[in-house]
Coordinates of C-alpha atoms in Angstrom, one line a residue:
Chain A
X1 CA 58.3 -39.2 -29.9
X2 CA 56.3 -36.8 -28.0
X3 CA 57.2 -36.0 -24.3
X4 CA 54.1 -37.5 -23.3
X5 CA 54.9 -40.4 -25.4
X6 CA 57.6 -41.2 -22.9
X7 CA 56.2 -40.3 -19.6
X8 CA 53.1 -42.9 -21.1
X9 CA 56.0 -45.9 -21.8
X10 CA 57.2 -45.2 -18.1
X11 CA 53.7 -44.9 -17.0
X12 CA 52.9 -48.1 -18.1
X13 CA 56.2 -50.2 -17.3
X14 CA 55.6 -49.3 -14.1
X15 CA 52.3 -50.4 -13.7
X16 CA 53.6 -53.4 -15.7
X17 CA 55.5 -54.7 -13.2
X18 CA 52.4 -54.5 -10.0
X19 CA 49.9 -55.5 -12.8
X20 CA 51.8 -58.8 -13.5
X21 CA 52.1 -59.3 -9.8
X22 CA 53.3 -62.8 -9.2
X23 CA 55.2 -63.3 -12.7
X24 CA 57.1 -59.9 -11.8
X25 CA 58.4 -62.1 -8.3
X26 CA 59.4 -64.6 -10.2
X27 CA 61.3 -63.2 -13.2
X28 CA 63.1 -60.4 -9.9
X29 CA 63.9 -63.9 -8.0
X30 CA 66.0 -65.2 -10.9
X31 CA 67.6 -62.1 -11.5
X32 CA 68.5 -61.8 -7.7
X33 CA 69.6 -65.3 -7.6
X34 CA 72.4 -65.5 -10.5
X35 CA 73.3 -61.6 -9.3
X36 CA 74.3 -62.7 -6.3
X37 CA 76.0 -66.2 -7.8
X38 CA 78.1 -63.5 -10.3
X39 CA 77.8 -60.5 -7.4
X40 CA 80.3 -62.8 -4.8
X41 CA 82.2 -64.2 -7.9
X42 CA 83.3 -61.0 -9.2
X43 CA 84.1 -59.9 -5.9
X44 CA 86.6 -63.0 -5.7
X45 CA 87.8 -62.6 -9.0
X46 CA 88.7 -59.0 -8.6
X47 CA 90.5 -59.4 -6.0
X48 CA 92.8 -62.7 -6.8
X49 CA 93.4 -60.4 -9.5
X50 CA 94.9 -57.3 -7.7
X51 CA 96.5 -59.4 -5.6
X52 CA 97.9 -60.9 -8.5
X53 CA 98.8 -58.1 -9.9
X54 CA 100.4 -56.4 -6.7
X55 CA 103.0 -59.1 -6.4
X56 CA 103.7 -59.1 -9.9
X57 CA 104.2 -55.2 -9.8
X58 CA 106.9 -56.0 -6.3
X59 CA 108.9 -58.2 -9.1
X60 CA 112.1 -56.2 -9.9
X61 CA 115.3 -57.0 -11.0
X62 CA 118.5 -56.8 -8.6
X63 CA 121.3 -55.8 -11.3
X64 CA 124.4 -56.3 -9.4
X65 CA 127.3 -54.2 -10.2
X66 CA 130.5 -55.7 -10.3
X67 CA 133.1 -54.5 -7.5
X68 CA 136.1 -53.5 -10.0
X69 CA 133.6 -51.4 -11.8
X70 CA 134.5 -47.7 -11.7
X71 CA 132.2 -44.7 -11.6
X72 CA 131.8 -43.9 -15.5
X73 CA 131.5 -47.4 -15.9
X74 CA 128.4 -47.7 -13.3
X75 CA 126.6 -44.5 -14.9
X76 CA 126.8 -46.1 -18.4
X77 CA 125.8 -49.1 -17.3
X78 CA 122.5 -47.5 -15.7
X79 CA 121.7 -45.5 -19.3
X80 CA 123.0 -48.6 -20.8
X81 CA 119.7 -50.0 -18.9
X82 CA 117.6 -47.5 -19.3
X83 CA 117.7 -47.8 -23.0
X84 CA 116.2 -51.4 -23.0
X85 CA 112.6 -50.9 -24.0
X86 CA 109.9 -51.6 -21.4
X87 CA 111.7 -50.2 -18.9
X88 CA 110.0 -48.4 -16.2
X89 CA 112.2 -47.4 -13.6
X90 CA 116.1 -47.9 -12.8
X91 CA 117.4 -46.7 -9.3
X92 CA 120.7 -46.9 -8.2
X93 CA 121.2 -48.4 -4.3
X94 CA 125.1 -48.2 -3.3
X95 CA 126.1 -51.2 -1.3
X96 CA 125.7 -49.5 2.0
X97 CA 122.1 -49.2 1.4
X98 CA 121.9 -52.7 0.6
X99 CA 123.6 -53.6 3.4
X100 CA 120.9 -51.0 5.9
X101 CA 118.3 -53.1 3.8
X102 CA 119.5 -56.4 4.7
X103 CA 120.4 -55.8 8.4
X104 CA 116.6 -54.2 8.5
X105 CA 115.1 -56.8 7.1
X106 CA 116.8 -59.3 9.2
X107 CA 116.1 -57.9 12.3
X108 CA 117.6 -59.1 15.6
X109 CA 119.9 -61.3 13.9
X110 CA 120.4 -58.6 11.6
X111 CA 122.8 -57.2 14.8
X112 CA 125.5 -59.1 14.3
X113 CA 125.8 -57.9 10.0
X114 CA 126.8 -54.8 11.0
X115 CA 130.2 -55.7 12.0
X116 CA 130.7 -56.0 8.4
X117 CA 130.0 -51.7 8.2
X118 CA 133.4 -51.3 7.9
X119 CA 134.5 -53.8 5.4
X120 CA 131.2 -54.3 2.9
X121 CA 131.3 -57.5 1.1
X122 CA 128.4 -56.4 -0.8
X123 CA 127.8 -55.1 -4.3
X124 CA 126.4 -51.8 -5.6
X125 CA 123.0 -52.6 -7.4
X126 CA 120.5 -51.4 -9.9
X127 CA 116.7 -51.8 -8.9
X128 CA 115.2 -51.7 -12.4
X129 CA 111.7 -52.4 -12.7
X130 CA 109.6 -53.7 -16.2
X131 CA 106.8 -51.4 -17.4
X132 CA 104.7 -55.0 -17.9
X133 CA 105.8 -57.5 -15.5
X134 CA 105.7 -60.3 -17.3
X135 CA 108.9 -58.8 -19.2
X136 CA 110.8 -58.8 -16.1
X137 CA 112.6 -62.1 -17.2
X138 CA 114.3 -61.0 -20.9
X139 CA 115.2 -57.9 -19.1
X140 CA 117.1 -59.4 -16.7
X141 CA 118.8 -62.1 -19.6
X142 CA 119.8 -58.4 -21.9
X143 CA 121.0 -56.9 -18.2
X144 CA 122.9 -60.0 -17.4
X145 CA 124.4 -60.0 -20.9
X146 CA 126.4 -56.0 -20.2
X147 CA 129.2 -55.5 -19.4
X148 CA 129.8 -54.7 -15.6
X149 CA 127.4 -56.7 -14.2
X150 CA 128.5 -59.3 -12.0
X151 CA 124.8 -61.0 -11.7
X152 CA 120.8 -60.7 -12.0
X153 CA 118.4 -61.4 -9.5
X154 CA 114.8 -61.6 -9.3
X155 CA 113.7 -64.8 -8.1
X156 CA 113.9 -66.1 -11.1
X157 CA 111.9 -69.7 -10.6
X158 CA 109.1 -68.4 -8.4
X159 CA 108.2 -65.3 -10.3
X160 CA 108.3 -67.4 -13.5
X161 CA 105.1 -69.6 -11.8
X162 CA 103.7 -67.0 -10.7
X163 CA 102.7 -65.4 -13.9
X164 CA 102.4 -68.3 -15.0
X165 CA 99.6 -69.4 -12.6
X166 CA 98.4 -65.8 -13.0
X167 CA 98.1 -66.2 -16.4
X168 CA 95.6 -69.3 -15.9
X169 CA 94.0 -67.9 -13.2
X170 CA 92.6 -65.1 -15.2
X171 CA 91.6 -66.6 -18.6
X172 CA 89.8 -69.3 -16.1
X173 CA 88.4 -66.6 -14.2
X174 CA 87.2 -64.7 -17.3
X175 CA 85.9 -67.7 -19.2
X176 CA 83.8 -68.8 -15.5
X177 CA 82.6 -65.0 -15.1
X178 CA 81.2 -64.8 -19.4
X179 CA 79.6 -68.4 -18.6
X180 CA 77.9 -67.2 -15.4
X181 CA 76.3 -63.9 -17.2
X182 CA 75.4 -65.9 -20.1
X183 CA 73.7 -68.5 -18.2
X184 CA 72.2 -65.7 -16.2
X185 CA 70.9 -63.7 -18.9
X186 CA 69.4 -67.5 -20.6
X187 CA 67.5 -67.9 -17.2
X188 CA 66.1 -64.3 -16.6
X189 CA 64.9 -64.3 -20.5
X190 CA 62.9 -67.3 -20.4
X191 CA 61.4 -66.2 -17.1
X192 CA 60.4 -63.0 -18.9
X193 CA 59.8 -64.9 -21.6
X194 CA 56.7 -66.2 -19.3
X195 CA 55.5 -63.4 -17.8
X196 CA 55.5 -61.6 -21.8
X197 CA 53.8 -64.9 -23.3
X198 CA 50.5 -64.7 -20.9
X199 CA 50.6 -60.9 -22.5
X200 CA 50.7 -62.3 -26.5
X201 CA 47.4 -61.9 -27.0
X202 CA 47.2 -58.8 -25.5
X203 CA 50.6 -57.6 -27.8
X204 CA 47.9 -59.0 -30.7
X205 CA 45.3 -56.5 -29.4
X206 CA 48.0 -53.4 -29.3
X207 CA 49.3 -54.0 -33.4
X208 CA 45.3 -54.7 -34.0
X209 CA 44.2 -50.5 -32.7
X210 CA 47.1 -49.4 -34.2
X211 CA 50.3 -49.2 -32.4
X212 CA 53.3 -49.6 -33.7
X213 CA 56.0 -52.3 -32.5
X214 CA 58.1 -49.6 -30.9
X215 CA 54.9 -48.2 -29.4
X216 CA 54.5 -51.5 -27.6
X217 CA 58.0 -52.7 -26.9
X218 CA 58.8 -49.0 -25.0
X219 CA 57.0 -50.4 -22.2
X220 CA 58.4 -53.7 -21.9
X221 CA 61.7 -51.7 -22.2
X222 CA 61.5 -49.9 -19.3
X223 CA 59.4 -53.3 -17.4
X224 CA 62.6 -55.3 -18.2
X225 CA 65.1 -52.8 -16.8
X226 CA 63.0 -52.2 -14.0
X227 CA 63.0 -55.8 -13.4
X228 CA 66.8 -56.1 -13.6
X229 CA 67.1 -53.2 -11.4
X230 CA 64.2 -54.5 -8.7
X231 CA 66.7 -57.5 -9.0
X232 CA 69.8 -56.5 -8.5
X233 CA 68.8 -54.7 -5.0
X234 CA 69.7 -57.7 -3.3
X235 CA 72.8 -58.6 -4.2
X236 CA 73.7 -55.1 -3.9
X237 CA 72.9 -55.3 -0.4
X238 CA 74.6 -58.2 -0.1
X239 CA 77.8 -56.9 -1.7
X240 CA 77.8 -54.0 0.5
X241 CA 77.5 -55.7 4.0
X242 CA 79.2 -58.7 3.3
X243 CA 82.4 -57.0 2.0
X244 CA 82.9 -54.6 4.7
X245 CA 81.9 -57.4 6.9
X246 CA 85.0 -59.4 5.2
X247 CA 87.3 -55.9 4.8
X248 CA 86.5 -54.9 8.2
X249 CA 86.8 -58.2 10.0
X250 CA 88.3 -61.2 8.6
X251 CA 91.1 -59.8 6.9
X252 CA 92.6 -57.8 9.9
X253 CA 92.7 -60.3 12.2
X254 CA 94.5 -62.5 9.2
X255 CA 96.7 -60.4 7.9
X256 CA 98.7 -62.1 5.6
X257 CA 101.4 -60.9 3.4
X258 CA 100.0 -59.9 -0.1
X259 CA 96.1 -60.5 1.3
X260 CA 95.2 -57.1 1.0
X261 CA 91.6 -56.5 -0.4
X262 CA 90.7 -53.9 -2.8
X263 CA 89.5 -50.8 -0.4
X264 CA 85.6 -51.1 0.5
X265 CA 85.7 -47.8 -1.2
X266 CA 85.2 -47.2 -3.9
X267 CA 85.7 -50.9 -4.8
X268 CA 82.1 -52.1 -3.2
X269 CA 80.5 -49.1 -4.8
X270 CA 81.7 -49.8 -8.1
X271 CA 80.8 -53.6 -8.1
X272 CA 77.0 -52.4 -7.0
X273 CA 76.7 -50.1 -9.9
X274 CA 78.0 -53.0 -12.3
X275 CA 75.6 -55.5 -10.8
X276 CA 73.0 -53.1 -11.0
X277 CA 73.8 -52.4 -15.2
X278 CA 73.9 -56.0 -15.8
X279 CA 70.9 -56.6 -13.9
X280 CA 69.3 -53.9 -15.9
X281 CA 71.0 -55.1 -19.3
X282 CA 69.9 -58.6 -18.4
X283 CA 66.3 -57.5 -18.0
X284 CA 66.3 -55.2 -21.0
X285 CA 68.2 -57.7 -23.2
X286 CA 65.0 -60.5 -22.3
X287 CA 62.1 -58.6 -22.7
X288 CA 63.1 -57.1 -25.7
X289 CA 63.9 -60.4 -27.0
X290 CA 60.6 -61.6 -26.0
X291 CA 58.8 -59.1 -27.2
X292 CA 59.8 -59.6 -30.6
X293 CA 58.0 -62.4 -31.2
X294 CA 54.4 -61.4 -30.7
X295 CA 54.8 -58.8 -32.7
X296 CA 54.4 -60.1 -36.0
X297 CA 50.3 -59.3 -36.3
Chain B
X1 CA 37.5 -46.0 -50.3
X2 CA 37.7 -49.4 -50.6
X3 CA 37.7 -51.1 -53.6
X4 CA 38.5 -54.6 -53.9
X5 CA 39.5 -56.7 -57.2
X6 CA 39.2 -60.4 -57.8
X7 CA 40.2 -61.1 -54.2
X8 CA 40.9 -64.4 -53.1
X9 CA 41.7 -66.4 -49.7
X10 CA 42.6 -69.6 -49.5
X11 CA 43.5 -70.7 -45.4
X12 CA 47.0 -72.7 -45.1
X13 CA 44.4 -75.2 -43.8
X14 CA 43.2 -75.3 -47.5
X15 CA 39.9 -73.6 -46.6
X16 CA 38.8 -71.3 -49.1
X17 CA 36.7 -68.6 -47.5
X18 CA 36.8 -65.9 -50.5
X19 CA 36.4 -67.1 -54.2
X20 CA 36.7 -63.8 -56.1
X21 CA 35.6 -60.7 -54.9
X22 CA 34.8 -57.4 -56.6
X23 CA 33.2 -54.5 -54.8
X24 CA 33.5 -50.8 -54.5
X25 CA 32.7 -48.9 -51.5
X26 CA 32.9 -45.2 -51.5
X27 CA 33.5 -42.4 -48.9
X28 CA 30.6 -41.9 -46.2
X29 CA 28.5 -44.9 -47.2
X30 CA 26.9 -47.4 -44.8
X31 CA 27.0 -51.4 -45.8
X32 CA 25.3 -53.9 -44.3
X33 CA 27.2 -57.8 -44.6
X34 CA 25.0 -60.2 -44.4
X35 CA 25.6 -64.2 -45.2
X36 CA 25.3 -66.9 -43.7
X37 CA 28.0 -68.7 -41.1
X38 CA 30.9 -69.6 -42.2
X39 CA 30.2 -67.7 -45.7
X40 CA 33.2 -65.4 -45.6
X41 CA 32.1 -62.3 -43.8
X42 CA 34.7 -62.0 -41.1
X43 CA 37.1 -63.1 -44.0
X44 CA 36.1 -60.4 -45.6
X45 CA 36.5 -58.1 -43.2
X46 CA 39.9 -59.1 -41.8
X47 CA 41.2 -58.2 -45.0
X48 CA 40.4 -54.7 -44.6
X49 CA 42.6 -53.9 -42.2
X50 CA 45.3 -56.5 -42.6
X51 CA 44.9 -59.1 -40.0
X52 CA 44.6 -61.3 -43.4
X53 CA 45.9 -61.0 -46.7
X54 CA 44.9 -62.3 -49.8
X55 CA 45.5 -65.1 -51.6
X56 CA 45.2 -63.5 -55.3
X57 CA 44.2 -60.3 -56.1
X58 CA 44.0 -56.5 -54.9
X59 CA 42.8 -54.1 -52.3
X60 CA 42.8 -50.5 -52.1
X61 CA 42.2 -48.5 -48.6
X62 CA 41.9 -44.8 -48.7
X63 CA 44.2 -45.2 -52.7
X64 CA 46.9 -47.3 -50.9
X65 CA 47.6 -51.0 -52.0
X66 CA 47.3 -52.5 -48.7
X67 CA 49.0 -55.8 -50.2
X68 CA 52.2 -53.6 -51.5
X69 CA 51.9 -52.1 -48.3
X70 CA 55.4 -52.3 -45.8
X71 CA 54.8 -53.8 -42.5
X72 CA 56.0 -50.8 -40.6
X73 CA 53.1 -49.0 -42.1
X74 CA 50.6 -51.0 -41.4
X75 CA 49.8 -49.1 -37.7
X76 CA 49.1 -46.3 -39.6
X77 CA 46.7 -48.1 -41.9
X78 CA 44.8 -49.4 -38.6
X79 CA 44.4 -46.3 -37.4
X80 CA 42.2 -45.1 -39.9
X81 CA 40.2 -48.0 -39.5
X82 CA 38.4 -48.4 -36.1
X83 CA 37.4 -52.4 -35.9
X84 CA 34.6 -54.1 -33.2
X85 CA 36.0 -57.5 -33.2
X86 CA 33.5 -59.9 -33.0
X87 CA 35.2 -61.3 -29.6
X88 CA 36.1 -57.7 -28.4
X89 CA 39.6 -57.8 -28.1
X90 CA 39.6 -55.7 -25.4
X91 CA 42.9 -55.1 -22.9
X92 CA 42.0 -57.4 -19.9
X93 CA 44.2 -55.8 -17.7
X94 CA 43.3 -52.2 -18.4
X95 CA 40.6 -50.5 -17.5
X96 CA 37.2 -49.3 -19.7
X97 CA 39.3 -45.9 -19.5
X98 CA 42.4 -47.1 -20.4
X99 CA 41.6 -49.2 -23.3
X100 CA 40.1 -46.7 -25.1
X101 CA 42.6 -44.3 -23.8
X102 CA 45.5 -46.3 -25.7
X103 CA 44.3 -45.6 -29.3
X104 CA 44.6 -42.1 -28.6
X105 CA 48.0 -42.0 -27.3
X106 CA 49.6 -44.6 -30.2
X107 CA 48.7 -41.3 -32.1
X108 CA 50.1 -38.9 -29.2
X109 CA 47.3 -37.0 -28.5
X110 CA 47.8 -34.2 -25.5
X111 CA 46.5 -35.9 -22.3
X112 CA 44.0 -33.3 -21.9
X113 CA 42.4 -34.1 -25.1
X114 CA 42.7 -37.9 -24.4
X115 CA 40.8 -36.9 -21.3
X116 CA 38.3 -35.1 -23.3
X117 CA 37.6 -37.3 -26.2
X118 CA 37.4 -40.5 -24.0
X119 CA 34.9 -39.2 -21.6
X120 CA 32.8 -37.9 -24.4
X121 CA 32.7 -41.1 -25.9
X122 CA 31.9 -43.0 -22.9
X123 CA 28.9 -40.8 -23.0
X124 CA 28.1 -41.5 -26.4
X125 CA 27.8 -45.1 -25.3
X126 CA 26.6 -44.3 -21.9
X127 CA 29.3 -46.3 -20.0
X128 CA 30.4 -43.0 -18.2
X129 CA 30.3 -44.4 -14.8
X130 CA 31.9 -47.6 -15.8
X131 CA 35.0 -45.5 -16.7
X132 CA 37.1 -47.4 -13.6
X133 CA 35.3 -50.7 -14.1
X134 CA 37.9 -53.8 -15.8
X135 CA 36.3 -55.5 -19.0
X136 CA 36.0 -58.7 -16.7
X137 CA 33.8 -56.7 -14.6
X138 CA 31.2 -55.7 -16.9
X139 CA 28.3 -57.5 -19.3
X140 CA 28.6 -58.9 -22.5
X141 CA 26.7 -55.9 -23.7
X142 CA 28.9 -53.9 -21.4
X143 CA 32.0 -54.8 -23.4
X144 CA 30.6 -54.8 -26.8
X145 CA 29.9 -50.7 -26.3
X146 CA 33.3 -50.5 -24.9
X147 CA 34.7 -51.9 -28.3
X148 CA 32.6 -49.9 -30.2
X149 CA 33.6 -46.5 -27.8
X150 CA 37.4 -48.0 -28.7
X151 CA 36.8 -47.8 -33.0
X152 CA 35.1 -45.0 -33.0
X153 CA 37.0 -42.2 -30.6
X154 CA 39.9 -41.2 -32.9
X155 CA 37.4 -40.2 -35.4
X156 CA 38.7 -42.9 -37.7
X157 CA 37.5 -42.4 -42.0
X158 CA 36.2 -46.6 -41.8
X159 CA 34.0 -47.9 -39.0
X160 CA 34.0 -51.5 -39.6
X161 CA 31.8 -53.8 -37.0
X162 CA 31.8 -57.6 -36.7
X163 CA 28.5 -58.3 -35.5
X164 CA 28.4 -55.3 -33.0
X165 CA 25.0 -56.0 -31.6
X166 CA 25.2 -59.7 -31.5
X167 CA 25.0 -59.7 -27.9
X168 CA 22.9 -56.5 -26.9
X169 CA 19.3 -56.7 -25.7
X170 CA 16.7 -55.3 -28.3
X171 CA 16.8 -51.7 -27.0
X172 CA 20.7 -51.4 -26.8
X173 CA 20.8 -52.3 -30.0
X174 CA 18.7 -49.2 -31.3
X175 CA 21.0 -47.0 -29.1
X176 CA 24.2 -48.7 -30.6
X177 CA 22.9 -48.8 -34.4
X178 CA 21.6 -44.1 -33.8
X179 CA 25.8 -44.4 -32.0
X180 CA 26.6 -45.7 -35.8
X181 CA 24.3 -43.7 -38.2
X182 CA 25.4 -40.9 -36.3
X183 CA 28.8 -41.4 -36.9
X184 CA 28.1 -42.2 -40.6
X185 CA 26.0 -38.8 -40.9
X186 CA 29.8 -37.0 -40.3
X187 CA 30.9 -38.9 -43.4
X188 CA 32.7 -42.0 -41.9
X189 CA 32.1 -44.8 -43.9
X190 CA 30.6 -48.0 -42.1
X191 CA 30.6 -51.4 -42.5
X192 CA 28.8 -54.3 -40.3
X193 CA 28.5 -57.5 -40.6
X194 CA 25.3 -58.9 -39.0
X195 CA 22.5 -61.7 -38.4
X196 CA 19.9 -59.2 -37.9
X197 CA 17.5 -59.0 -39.9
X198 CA 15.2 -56.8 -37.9
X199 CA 18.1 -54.1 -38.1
X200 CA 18.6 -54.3 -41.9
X201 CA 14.9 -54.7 -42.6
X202 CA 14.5 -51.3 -40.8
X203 CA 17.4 -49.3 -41.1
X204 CA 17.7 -48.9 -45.0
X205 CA 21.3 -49.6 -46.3
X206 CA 23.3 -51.1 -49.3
X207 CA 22.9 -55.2 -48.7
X208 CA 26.3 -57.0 -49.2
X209 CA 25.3 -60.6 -49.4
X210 CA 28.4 -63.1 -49.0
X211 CA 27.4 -66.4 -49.7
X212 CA 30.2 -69.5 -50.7
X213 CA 32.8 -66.5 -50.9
X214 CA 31.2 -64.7 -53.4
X215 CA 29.1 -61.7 -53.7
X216 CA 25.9 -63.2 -54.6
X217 CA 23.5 -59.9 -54.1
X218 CA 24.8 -56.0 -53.9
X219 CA 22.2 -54.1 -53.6
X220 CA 20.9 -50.0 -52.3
X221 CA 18.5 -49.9 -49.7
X222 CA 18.6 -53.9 -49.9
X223 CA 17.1 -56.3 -47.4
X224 CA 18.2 -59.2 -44.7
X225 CA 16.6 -61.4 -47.8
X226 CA 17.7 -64.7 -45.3
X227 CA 14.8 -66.1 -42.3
X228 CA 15.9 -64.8 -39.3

């Protein structure tokens, strides 16, 4: 194809679009309107999910030493740990640390702990963390089965649900998200589907001089992703106010433990860019699809 | 050029327009289709550049079997045809410009000669300055010349015309049927279907009678040989 071939198919799906003037508002209104349905859905869903997955990645395992344990034993209990695979991270924190920890995280009433700074009831620990979270649990069973360890924390019951719910969450998530593209994508082809059908016996004309069918469909090409681009302004817009409306405002004066949204940037930017590539897909996906059935002259 | 061989077409409606066909036209020759309605003309001359196929039988364009032909190469069959269709078939929504423009760039032709070659034309059928105009805007007449400025600007090797001057006034008729023996005088071969018997009377040509789907008269230099 020459270089004035192209320039010609760009020519002409951009005329496309003002020639077919009220069809061209119709089929950019349906793209806007499921953008912004899956625009503010992937926005939610996003975030659940790295909020989901910032608690999960706080889960770690409290390996508590037992007291008669001497040096050697403690450091070959810590490579002991380290060997079990999918293992991220072990740190040792002597009981005096645990103790600062606890009295910090108490606060005021944490006052009256430190009288036990002399005599520390409490045990040296390992902090060992799972590559995957969701293997935090048989680590902890192979760590409580060593020798030298006295006990294995890691709120066992809650961060069981957790990934459980997590777990649900996500495939619901996913499967809601596929449903609301495909729906989207069924909706903005058959719109297309209209504006390309007034154009069938014009399609008839093209094949009739001459052209060939990728002659004719470069245009519609270039219409359709114009289209899902025209469309997908819109929610962009949307996307980008509303968020830093929601960053900005609502979630400082909240401030709730784990609500912490994904950073207006890049996050925002990225979601714009991926509404505007499945708006273009979408448009691309149903003209072409349209296309293809005129032009069998 | 084109030769056809016991060609038949039978309609999926069970209308049989052609019932065995045999004819040979060579390179630069002008033929004149005359029948009467319904007779199997524009059968005839769909077949020619594939908006039909046959039934039974064989047709060669330019030595090619356009019935063995591949789909993907029948664009490049068309363009060596240029076709006035009986109803136009002109572009709605582009201009006079424009639709003749687009058989030129299906074959990429530079813009400049695009330019060139579309103006010319437009001057050969003296719709120069309705260049802008849309084909809704202009006369019957008006669109015919534009369809016939459309087959004939890529300098095609078969000019075929369904009842190109159907709808002209006496005098734009002349001018259209000096546009055609012009255009036959550089060797392209033409072929026209028509009701006018005034113009084949006149204008000396091989007569291609079609009546019942058969050839029923072939003859040089023939005449209309139906009342007009």
């Amino acid at each position: 194809m020459k270089v004035n071939t192209i320039k010609r198919h760009f020519r002409e799906g951009f005329k496309n679009i003002f020639r077919n003037g009220w069809m061209t508002v119709a089929a950019v209104g349906a793209v806007t309107v499921t953008l912004i349905l899956v625009a503010a859905f992937l926005a939610l869903m996003l975030n659940l999910n790295e909020m989901a997955k910032n608690i999960e990645d706080d889960v770690e395992i409290n390996a508590l030493i037992e007291i008669t344990a001497d040096e050697d034993e403690i450091v070959a209990l810590g490579d002991q740990i380290e060997q079990i695979s999918g293992v991220e991270s072990v740190a040792f924190s002597s009981n005096d640390e645990e103790l600062d920890k606890l009295i910090e995280s108490m606060g005021e009433a944490g006052e009256s702990w430190q009288l036990f700074e002399q005599d520390n009831p409490l045990n040296h620990v390992y902090i060992v963390r799972a590559e995957n979270p969701a293997d935090t649990a048989p680590i902890a069973e192979e760590i409580q089965t060593f020798d030298n360890v006295h006990d294995v924390n890691y709120g066992q019951d809650v961060v069981q649900r957790l990934f459980e719910f997590n777990k649900y969450a996500r495939t619901i998530g996913l499967v809601l998200i596929v449903g609301l593209i495909f729906t989207a994508t069924f909706l903005i082809s058959n719109t297309i589907k209209l504006t390309i059908m007034a154009r069938s016996k014009e399609i008839g004309i093209m094949k009739l001089v001459g052209a060939t069918n990728n002659f004719i469909r470069w245009p519609f090409f270039i219409e359709g992703m114009l289209l899902g681009i025209l469309g997908s302004l819109l929610p962009i817009a949307i996307v980008l106010g509303g968020y830093s409306y929601i960053s900005n405002s609502i979630a400082k004066s909240l401030s709730l433990p784990f609500v912490e949204l994904l950073p207006f940037n890049p996050f925002a930017w990225q979601l714009s860019l991926l509404i505007m590539g499945i708006g273009a897909l979408i448009g691309v996906w149903g003209s072409v699809m349209s296309v293809r059935k005129f032009l069998k002259v | 050029m084109i030769v056809m061989q016991d060609v038949y077409k039978t309609y999926k409606n069970g209308v049989t327009a052609l019932n065995g066909i045999n004819v040979d036209i060579r390179q630069g020759e002008f033929v004149y289709i005359v029948g009467p309605s319904g007779a199997g003309k524009s059968t005839f001359i769909k077949l020619i550049y594939r908006e039909e196929r046959p039934t039974k039988g064989t047709i060669v364009i330019n030595d090619k079997d356009i019935n063995q032909m591949k789909e993907k190469n029948v664009p490049y069959l068309r363009r060596d045809i240029g076709v006035v269709f009986q109803d136009f078939k002109l572009l709605p929504k582009l201009s006079v410009y424009e639709n003749i423009a687009f058989t030129l760039e299906v074959i990429e032709e530079s813009p400049r000669n695009i330019r060139k070659r579309v103006m010319d034309v437009l001057e050969l059928v003296g719709l120069k300055n309705k260049a802008r105009f849309l084909p809704d805007e202009l006369s019957g007449g008006e669109q015919q010349r534009v369809s016939i400025a459309r087959a004939i600007v890529n300098h095609p090797k078969i000019v075929i015309a369904d009842e190109p001057t159907g709808n002209l006034d006496p005098e734009t008729s002349w001018e259209i049927m000096r546009i055609f023996e012009e255009i036959n005088a550089r060797g392209t071969t033409i072929m026209m279907a028509t009701h006018s018997k005034e113009i084949v009377d006149t204008i000396k040509k091989r007569v291609i009678a079609i009546e019942d789907g058969v050839i029923a008269r072939d003859e040089h230099r023939g005449e209309y040989g139906y009342e007009s």
